[in-house]
Coordinates of C-alpha atoms and ligand atoms in Angstrom, one line a residue:
M1 CA -24.7 137.7 29.7
S2 CA -27.6 136.6 27.5
V3 CA -27.7 136.9 23.8
V4 CA -31.2 135.9 22.8
E5 CA -34.2 137.9 22.0
F6 CA -36.6 136.9 24.8
E7 CA -39.6 139.1 25.6
I8 CA -41.3 138.6 28.9
Q9 CA -45.0 139.4 29.0
H10 CA -46.5 138.3 32.4
K11 CA -44.8 137.3 35.6
D12 CA -45.9 135.4 38.7
L13 CA -43.6 134.0 41.4
M14 CA -40.4 133.2 39.5
G15 CA -42.4 132.1 36.5
R16 CA -43.0 134.1 33.3
T17 CA -44.8 134.0 30.0
G18 CA -43.1 135.4 27.0
R19 CA -41.6 134.5 23.6
F20 CA -38.2 134.1 22.1
R21 CA -37.0 134.3 18.5
T22 CA -35.4 131.5 16.5
C23 CA -34.5 131.3 12.8
H24 CA -37.8 129.4 12.3
G25 CA -40.0 132.0 14.1
Y26 CA -41.1 132.9 17.5
V27 CA -41.8 130.4 20.3
E28 CA -44.2 131.3 23.1
T29 CA -43.1 130.2 26.6
P30 CA -43.6 128.3 28.8
T31 CA -43.7 125.5 26.2
I32 CA -43.3 121.8 25.7
M33 CA -41.1 120.4 22.9
P34 CA -42.4 116.9 21.9
V35 CA -39.4 114.6 21.5
I36 CA -39.2 113.0 18.1
N37 CA -37.3 109.7 17.9
P38 CA -35.6 109.8 14.5
N39 CA -35.7 106.0 14.3
L40 CA -39.4 105.8 14.7
M41 CA -41.0 109.0 13.4
T42 CA -44.4 107.5 14.0
I43 CA -45.8 111.0 14.6
N44 CA -45.5 113.6 11.9
A45 CA -43.8 116.6 13.3
E46 CA -46.1 119.0 11.5
E47 CA -49.1 117.2 13.0
L48 CA -47.8 118.2 16.4
R49 CA -48.8 121.8 15.8
K50 CA -52.5 120.9 16.3
Y51 CA -51.7 119.8 19.8
G52 CA -50.1 123.2 20.5
A53 CA -46.4 122.4 19.8
E54 CA -44.4 125.3 18.6
M55 CA -41.1 123.6 18.6
V56 CA -39.7 120.0 18.7
I57 CA -36.6 118.3 19.9
T58 CA -34.8 115.4 18.5
N59 CA -31.5 113.6 19.1
A60 CA -28.6 114.5 16.8
Y61 CA -26.5 111.6 18.1
I62 CA -29.1 109.0 17.0
I63 CA -29.2 110.6 13.6
Y64 CA -25.4 110.8 13.4
K65 CA -25.0 107.1 14.3
S66 CA -27.2 105.9 11.5
E67 CA -25.5 106.3 8.1
E68 CA -28.8 106.6 6.3
L69 CA -30.2 109.2 8.6
R70 CA -27.0 111.1 8.8
E71 CA -26.6 111.4 5.0
E72 CA -30.2 112.4 4.7
A73 CA -30.0 115.0 7.4
L74 CA -26.8 116.5 5.9
S75 CA -28.2 116.7 2.4
R76 CA -31.8 117.8 3.2
G77 CA -31.4 119.5 6.6
I78 CA -33.0 118.5 9.9
H79 CA -36.3 120.3 9.1
S80 CA -36.9 118.5 5.9
L81 CA -35.9 115.2 7.5
L82 CA -38.5 115.7 10.3
G83 CA -41.0 117.2 7.8
T84 CA -41.6 120.5 9.7
D85 CA -40.6 124.1 9.5
M86 CA -41.1 124.5 13.3
P87 CA -37.9 125.4 15.2
V88 CA -35.9 122.2 16.0
M89 CA -33.7 121.7 19.0
T90 CA -31.2 118.9 18.8
D91 CA -29.7 117.0 21.8
S92 CA -26.1 115.9 21.6
G93 CA -26.0 112.3 22.9
S94 CA -25.4 113.3 26.5
Y95 CA -28.4 111.4 27.5
Q96 CA -27.0 108.3 25.9
L97 CA -23.9 109.0 27.9
F98 CA -26.1 108.9 30.9
E99 CA -27.8 105.6 30.0
Y100 CA -25.0 103.6 28.4
S101 CA -21.9 105.6 29.6
D102 CA -20.4 105.3 26.1
V103 CA -20.7 107.7 23.2
E104 CA -18.6 107.4 20.1
V105 CA -18.4 111.0 19.1
S106 CA -16.6 114.1 20.4
N107 CA -18.1 117.3 21.5
A108 CA -16.7 119.1 18.4
E109 CA -18.0 116.5 16.0
I110 CA -21.5 116.4 17.3
L111 CA -21.7 120.2 17.4
E112 CA -20.4 120.5 13.9
F113 CA -23.0 118.0 12.8
Q114 CA -25.8 119.9 14.6
R115 CA -24.7 123.1 12.9
D116 CA -24.5 121.4 9.5
I117 CA -28.0 119.9 9.6
G118 CA -29.4 123.3 10.5
S119 CA -30.5 122.8 14.0
D120 CA -32.1 125.9 15.6
I121 CA -30.8 125.2 19.1
C122 CA -27.7 123.1 19.5
V123 CA -26.6 121.3 22.7
P124 CA -23.0 120.6 23.6
L125 CA -22.0 117.1 24.8
D126 CA -22.3 117.8 28.5
I127 CA -21.7 115.1 31.0
P128 CA -24.8 114.3 33.1
T129 CA -23.6 113.2 36.5
P130 CA -26.3 111.1 38.3
P131 CA -27.8 112.3 41.6
Y132 CA -25.8 111.2 44.7
A133 CA -22.7 110.3 42.7
S134 CA -19.5 110.9 44.6
R135 CA -18.5 114.5 44.9
A136 CA -15.1 113.8 43.2
R137 CA -16.9 112.4 40.2
A138 CA -19.4 115.3 40.0
L139 CA -16.5 117.7 40.1
R140 CA -14.5 115.9 37.5
D141 CA -17.5 115.6 35.2
L142 CA -18.4 119.3 35.7
E143 CA -14.9 120.5 34.8
E144 CA -15.1 118.5 31.5
T145 CA -18.6 119.9 30.9
H146 CA -17.4 123.5 31.3
K147 CA -14.6 122.9 28.9
R148 CA -17.0 121.5 26.3
L149 CA -19.4 124.4 26.9
R150 CA -16.6 126.9 26.2
E151 CA -15.5 125.0 23.1
A152 CA -19.1 124.9 21.9
R153 CA -19.5 128.7 22.2
L154 CA -16.4 129.2 20.1
M155 CA -17.9 126.9 17.4
I156 CA -21.3 128.4 17.6
P157 CA -20.8 132.1 18.4
P158 CA -23.6 134.4 19.6
H159 CA -25.9 136.3 17.2
G160 CA -25.6 133.7 14.4
D161 CA -28.4 131.6 12.9
R162 CA -27.9 128.8 15.5
M163 CA -28.6 129.1 19.1
L164 CA -26.7 127.3 21.8
A165 CA -27.8 125.8 25.1
G166 CA -25.6 126.1 28.2
V167 CA -26.2 122.9 30.1
V168 CA -25.9 123.1 33.9
Q169 CA -24.8 119.9 35.8
G170 CA -23.3 119.3 39.3
S171 CA -25.4 116.3 40.4
T172 CA -27.0 116.9 43.9
Y173 CA -24.2 119.1 45.2
M174 CA -25.8 122.6 45.4
D175 CA -22.4 124.3 45.5
L176 CA -21.5 122.6 42.3
R177 CA -24.8 123.4 40.7
Q178 CA -24.2 127.0 41.6
E179 CA -20.7 127.0 40.2
S180 CA -22.0 125.4 37.0
A181 CA -24.7 128.0 36.6
K182 CA -22.3 130.8 37.2
S183 CA -19.8 129.4 34.8
A184 CA -22.4 128.9 32.1
A185 CA -23.7 132.4 32.6
D186 CA -20.2 133.8 32.4
T187 CA -19.6 132.1 29.1
G188 CA -23.0 133.3 27.8
F189 CA -25.6 131.1 26.1
D190 CA -28.8 131.8 24.2
I191 CA -30.8 129.4 26.4
Y192 CA -29.8 127.6 29.5
A193 CA -30.7 124.0 30.4
I194 CA -30.8 122.2 33.7
G195 CA -29.5 118.6 33.1
G196 CA -28.9 115.5 35.1
V197 CA -32.3 115.4 36.8
V198 CA -34.0 112.5 35.1
P199 CA -33.2 110.0 37.8
L200 CA -34.6 112.4 40.4
L201 CA -37.9 112.6 38.4
E202 CA -38.1 108.8 38.1
S203 CA -37.6 108.3 41.8
Y204 CA -40.0 111.2 42.8
R205 CA -37.3 113.2 44.5
F206 CA -39.1 116.4 43.7
E207 CA -37.9 118.3 46.8
T208 CA -34.3 117.8 45.5
L209 CA -35.4 119.0 42.1
V210 CA -36.8 122.2 43.7
D211 CA -33.4 122.8 45.4
I212 CA -31.6 122.3 42.1
I213 CA -33.9 124.6 40.1
V214 CA -33.8 127.4 42.7
T215 CA -30.0 127.1 43.1
V216 CA -29.4 127.3 39.4
K217 CA -32.0 130.0 38.6
R218 CA -30.5 132.5 41.0
H219 CA -27.3 132.5 39.0
L220 CA -28.7 132.5 35.5
P221 CA -29.6 135.7 33.6
L222 CA -33.4 136.4 33.8
S223 CA -33.2 137.4 30.2
A224 CA -32.8 133.9 28.8
P225 CA -35.2 131.0 28.6
V226 CA -34.4 128.0 30.8
H227 CA -35.0 124.4 29.8
L228 CA -35.6 121.6 32.3
F229 CA -34.3 118.5 30.6
G230 CA -36.5 115.4 30.9
A231 CA -39.4 116.8 32.8
G232 CA -42.3 115.8 30.6
H233 CA -45.0 115.0 33.1
P234 CA -47.7 117.7 33.3
M235 CA -48.0 117.2 37.1
L236 CA -44.7 119.0 37.4
F237 CA -45.3 121.9 35.0
A238 CA -46.9 124.4 37.5
L239 CA -44.2 123.9 40.1
A240 CA -41.2 124.0 37.6
V241 CA -42.6 127.1 35.9
A242 CA -43.2 128.8 39.2
L243 CA -39.5 128.3 39.9
G244 CA -38.5 129.9 36.6
C245 CA -38.4 127.1 34.0
D246 CA -39.6 128.0 30.5
I247 CA -39.0 125.1 28.3
F248 CA -39.8 121.4 28.7
D249 CA -39.3 118.3 26.6
S250 CA -41.7 115.4 26.5
A251 CA -40.8 111.9 25.5
A252 CA -43.1 111.0 28.4
Y253 CA -46.3 111.2 26.2
A254 CA -45.0 108.4 24.0
I255 CA -43.1 106.3 26.6
Y256 CA -46.0 106.3 28.9
A257 CA -48.4 105.4 26.1
K258 CA -46.3 102.4 25.1
A259 CA -46.3 101.2 28.7
G260 CA -50.1 101.5 28.7
R261 CA -50.2 104.7 30.9
Y262 CA -52.8 107.4 30.7
I263 CA -51.5 110.8 31.9
T264 CA -53.5 113.3 33.8
S265 CA -52.3 116.6 35.3
E266 CA -52.6 115.0 38.7
G267 CA -50.7 111.8 38.0
T268 CA -50.7 108.7 35.8
K269 CA -53.2 105.9 35.6
R270 CA -52.9 102.4 34.2
A271 CA -55.0 102.4 31.1
Q272 CA -56.2 98.9 31.9
D273 CA -57.8 100.2 35.1
L274 CA -59.9 102.8 33.2
E275 CA -63.6 102.2 33.3
F276 CA -64.3 105.9 32.4
L277 CA -62.3 108.5 30.6
P278 CA -62.0 111.5 32.9
C279 CA -60.9 113.8 30.0
S280 CA -62.6 115.8 27.3
C281 CA -59.9 115.9 24.7
P282 CA -60.8 114.9 21.1
I283 CA -59.5 111.4 21.7
C284 CA -61.4 110.8 24.9
T285 CA -64.6 112.1 23.4
T286 CA -64.3 110.3 20.1
Y287 CA -63.2 106.8 21.0
T288 CA -64.6 104.4 23.5
V289 CA -62.7 103.6 26.7
D290 CA -61.8 100.1 25.3
E291 CA -60.4 101.7 22.1
V292 CA -58.3 104.1 24.1
K293 CA -57.1 101.5 26.5
S294 CA -55.8 99.2 23.8
S295 CA -54.1 101.7 21.5
A296 CA -50.7 103.1 22.2
D297 CA -51.3 105.7 19.5
L298 CA -54.5 106.9 21.1
L299 CA -52.9 107.0 24.5
A300 CA -50.0 109.0 23.1
A301 CA -52.4 111.5 21.5
H302 CA -54.4 111.9 24.7
N303 CA -51.1 112.2 26.8
L304 CA -49.9 115.0 24.5
R305 CA -53.3 116.7 24.6
V306 CA -53.4 116.9 28.4
S307 CA -49.7 118.0 28.6
F308 CA -50.5 121.0 26.4
E309 CA -53.7 121.7 28.2
E310 CA -51.8 121.8 31.5
M311 CA -49.3 124.2 30.0
R312 CA -52.1 126.5 28.8
K313 CA -53.5 126.4 32.4
V314 CA -50.1 127.4 33.7
K315 CA -49.8 130.3 31.3
Q316 CA -53.3 131.6 32.1
S317 CA -52.6 131.4 35.8
I318 CA -49.5 133.4 35.4
K319 CA -51.6 136.0 33.6
E320 CA -54.2 135.9 36.4
G321 CA -51.6 135.9 39.2
N322 CA -52.7 132.6 40.8
L323 CA -49.9 130.3 39.9
W324 CA -49.2 129.5 43.6
E325 CA -52.8 128.3 43.9
L326 CA -52.3 126.1 40.9
C327 CA -49.1 124.7 42.5
E328 CA -51.0 123.9 45.7
M329 CA -53.7 122.1 43.7
R330 CA -51.2 120.0 41.7
C331 CA -49.1 119.3 44.8
R332 CA -52.0 117.7 46.6
A333 CA -52.0 114.8 44.2
H334 CA -49.0 112.9 45.6
P335 CA -47.0 113.0 48.9
A336 CA -43.8 113.6 46.9
M337 CA -45.4 116.7 45.4
V338 CA -46.4 117.9 48.9
A339 CA -42.8 117.5 49.8
A340 CA -41.8 119.6 46.8
L341 CA -44.3 122.4 47.7
R342 CA -43.1 122.4 51.3
R343 CA -39.5 122.8 50.0
M344 CA -40.7 125.6 47.8
T345 CA -41.9 127.5 50.9
C346 CA -38.3 127.3 52.2
Y347 CA -37.5 129.7 49.3
S348 CA -40.3 132.1 49.8
E349 CA -37.9 134.9 50.7
L350 CA -36.1 134.5 47.4
I351 CA -39.3 134.1 45.4
E352 CA -40.7 137.2 47.0
R353 CA -38.0 139.2 45.4
Y354 CA -39.1 138.2 41.9
D355 CA -42.8 138.1 42.6
R356 CA -45.2 140.8 41.4
V357 CA -46.6 143.2 43.9
T358 CA -50.3 142.8 43.3
K359 CA -52.2 139.8 41.9
H360 CA -55.3 137.7 42.2
P361 CA -56.8 137.6 45.7
F362 CA -54.8 135.3 48.0
F363 CA -56.6 131.9 48.5
Y364 CA -55.6 130.0 51.6
L365 CA -55.6 126.3 50.3
S366 CA -53.4 124.4 52.6
E367 CA -51.0 124.9 55.5
C368 CA -48.3 125.7 52.9
S369 CA -50.2 128.9 52.2
A370 CA -49.1 130.2 55.5
H371 CA -45.5 130.4 54.2
R372 CA -46.2 132.0 50.8
P373 CA -44.0 134.9 49.5
E374 CA -46.9 137.3 50.0
V375 CA -47.1 136.6 53.7
L376 CA -43.4 137.1 54.1
R377 CA -43.6 140.3 52.2
Y378 CA -46.4 141.5 54.4
S379 CA -44.3 140.8 57.5
K380 CA -41.4 142.8 56.1
R381 CA -43.6 145.7 55.5
L382 CA -45.1 145.9 59.0
N383 CA -42.4 148.5 59.8
R384 CA -44.3 150.9 57.6
F385 CA -46.9 151.3 60.4
K386 CA -46.0 154.1 62.8
L387 CA -48.3 153.8 65.8
Y388 CA -49.0 156.3 68.6
G389 CA -51.5 156.3 71.5
S390 CA -53.8 153.4 72.2
V391 CA -54.0 150.5 69.8
L392 CA -56.5 147.6 69.7
I393 CA -55.4 144.4 68.0
T394 CA -58.2 141.9 67.8
T395 CA -58.9 138.5 66.4
S396 CA -62.6 139.0 66.5
Q397 CA -64.8 141.7 64.8
S398 CA -65.4 143.3 68.2
Q399 CA -63.9 146.8 68.3
A400 CA -65.6 148.0 71.4
G401 CA -63.8 150.8 73.2
E402 CA -62.0 154.0 72.3
F403 CA -58.7 153.5 70.4
D404 CA -56.5 155.6 68.2
H405 CA -55.8 152.6 65.9
V406 CA -57.7 149.3 65.4
F407 CA -56.0 146.3 63.8
I408 CA -57.8 143.1 62.9
V409 CA -55.8 139.8 63.0
K410 CA -56.2 137.7 59.9
P411 CA -54.2 134.4 59.6
P412 CA -51.7 133.9 58.2
F413 CA -50.9 137.6 57.6
G414 CA -51.5 138.9 61.1
P415 CA -52.6 142.4 62.0
Y416 CA -54.0 144.9 59.4
P417 CA -55.5 148.3 60.0
V418 CA -59.3 148.1 59.8
E419 CA -59.2 150.8 57.1
L420 CA -57.4 148.4 54.8
G421 CA -60.2 145.9 55.0
E422 CA -60.7 145.9 51.2
S423 CA -57.1 146.1 50.1
Y424 CA -54.7 143.6 48.6
P425 CA -53.3 141.4 50.0
V426 CA -54.7 141.0 53.5
G427 CA -58.1 142.6 53.2
Q428 CA -58.9 140.5 50.1
A429 CA -57.4 137.2 51.3
E430 CA -59.9 134.4 51.4
I431 CA -59.2 132.0 54.3
P432 CA -61.2 129.0 55.6
A433 CA -63.5 129.6 58.5
Q434 CA -61.5 127.2 60.6
I435 CA -57.9 127.9 60.3
D436 CA -55.0 125.7 61.4
E437 CA -52.5 126.4 64.2
G438 CA -49.7 127.0 61.8
A439 CA -51.4 129.9 60.2
K440 CA -52.3 131.4 63.6
T441 CA -48.7 131.1 64.7
V442 CA -47.5 133.0 61.6
A443 CA -50.2 135.6 62.3
L444 CA -49.1 135.9 66.0
R445 CA -45.5 136.3 65.0
N446 CA -46.5 139.3 63.0
V447 CA -48.5 140.7 65.8
L448 CA -45.4 140.4 68.0
R449 CA -43.4 142.1 65.3
L450 CA -45.9 145.0 65.2
L451 CA -45.8 145.3 69.0
E452 CA -42.0 145.3 69.2
L453 CA -41.7 147.9 66.4
N454 CA -44.1 150.3 68.2
S455 CA -43.6 149.4 71.9
T456 CA -42.2 152.8 72.9
K457 CA -44.8 155.1 71.5
A458 CA -48.1 153.1 71.7
R459 CA -50.1 151.2 74.3
F460 CA -51.7 147.9 73.1
V461 CA -54.7 145.8 73.9
F462 CA -54.7 142.4 72.3
R463 CA -58.2 140.9 72.3
C464 CA -58.7 137.3 71.2
D465 CA -61.1 134.5 71.6
R466 CA -60.5 131.2 73.4
S467 CA -59.2 129.4 70.4
W468 CA -56.1 131.6 70.4
V469 CA -55.0 131.5 74.1
D470 CA -53.2 128.1 74.0
N471 CA -50.7 129.4 71.5
P472 CA -47.3 129.7 73.2
L473 CA -46.8 133.1 71.5
I474 CA -49.6 134.6 73.7
E475 CA -47.1 134.7 76.6
E476 CA -44.7 136.7 74.5
I477 CA -47.5 139.1 73.5
R478 CA -48.3 139.7 77.2
K479 CA -44.9 141.4 77.6
Y480 CA -46.1 144.2 75.3
A481 CA -49.9 144.2 75.4
E482 CA -52.8 143.8 77.8
V483 CA -54.4 140.5 76.7
E484 CA -58.2 140.3 76.9
V485 CA -59.7 136.9 76.3
G486 CA -63.4 136.6 75.5
Ligands
GUN1 N1 -31.6 114.7 28.4 C1 -32.0 114.4 29.7 N2 -31.0 114.8 30.6 C2 -30.1 115.5 29.9 C3 -28.8 116.1 30.2 O1 -28.5 116.2 31.4 N3 -28.1 116.7 29.2 C4 -28.5 116.6 27.9 N4 -27.7 117.1 27.0 N5 -29.6 115.9 27.5 C5 -30.4 115.4 28.5
ZN2 ZN1 -58.1 112.7 26.7

């Protein structure tokens, strides 16, 4: 059950663009909420609009712990305290629980506080279990989290002025992640949040992150936005959005800046190593490289610029239908990202069920392209061809001879009727002139499938050039077709 007004506009893979309504206006998704540290407030929240922010997140627990901030927040409200009328999400102190394992507030107290200061999206005091904790601990934490989530929903009921986030935990146990998502969905929240992943991000265990997002997403309602807690690096946005995440928070822009780090959508550079500024944002075109290198404020501003730029790219690519291509480009930047993309291909069957039917022409960009959802879908649809008589299946353009049907083999899809040479997806697919063995194997598996499906009513000739004959599947194909090499 979902109780929020969330309109989806465009879809690609499991990703979507859309908008949801809060008491302080609509927020377009996917989006990044810059994190505002209430103790520092070096950046004016309203200023963040010019970067592209439509919403911010701050920590209610930090405010609550400081007598001065607490009184001010209670008397003026959180929006006035932060100096913005953008929607504000407040976190509960769970992250402090994570870092320092001690929080001096109860779930009910911190929720009541969030409600009283006028937070637009409140967060219960969930218990983030670290990755690879013992199963017993993960289970114990999860049961407590569920109890707190249910208590929170009673305190902040649906359809009121405040929205409530249902946080999903369960460490790296996929059955617990599933149970957590189901339980949160049963209780019914306005948005859902995937928690407990920060250590995975810090240690570059992106393939495990992929497992968690997919496991959780399949049990959450599609009609509510999903927040991925702690994923502020733009390198990850395309991938996480492709798997169905809609909301991100970024403390990274400021934390990295303080550590002298310059963020790009492909990774992070040490500012001290910069001799050139490979960016055209207002900071990088106004200041000299030495000024940028030596100022945490300028680095933070650049970091935030590139983060929002990347999110706009992700949104545009959803609109165009080439989000997979963007993921492939981003995932080439680091081996841990390659691992994540490979893991994503393990879920192509699931992603295919969400994916749109037609989109931007298929670009083959790496061996991962051979396992894309579109290829899997094509394979499933081969049973739509009903063949009779004589059939030529050829890897070359040569169609010499008299045949009732002619199929061309195009890796990674496999056989397609010559008449569909201009059609999406196979006809329009752009593939490199020299294709890898993996893509050929996928294509040959689909050839075999077509042969098996039609072996009783049709006679086949499979014509291929020398580069194909060493593939072990050729022997299988010989069982159904006369193989001509040349
Ligand atoms: N911030 C980063 N991770 C988490 C999490 O798991 N839960 C909450 N509430 N906040 C977070
Ligand atoms: Zn820049």
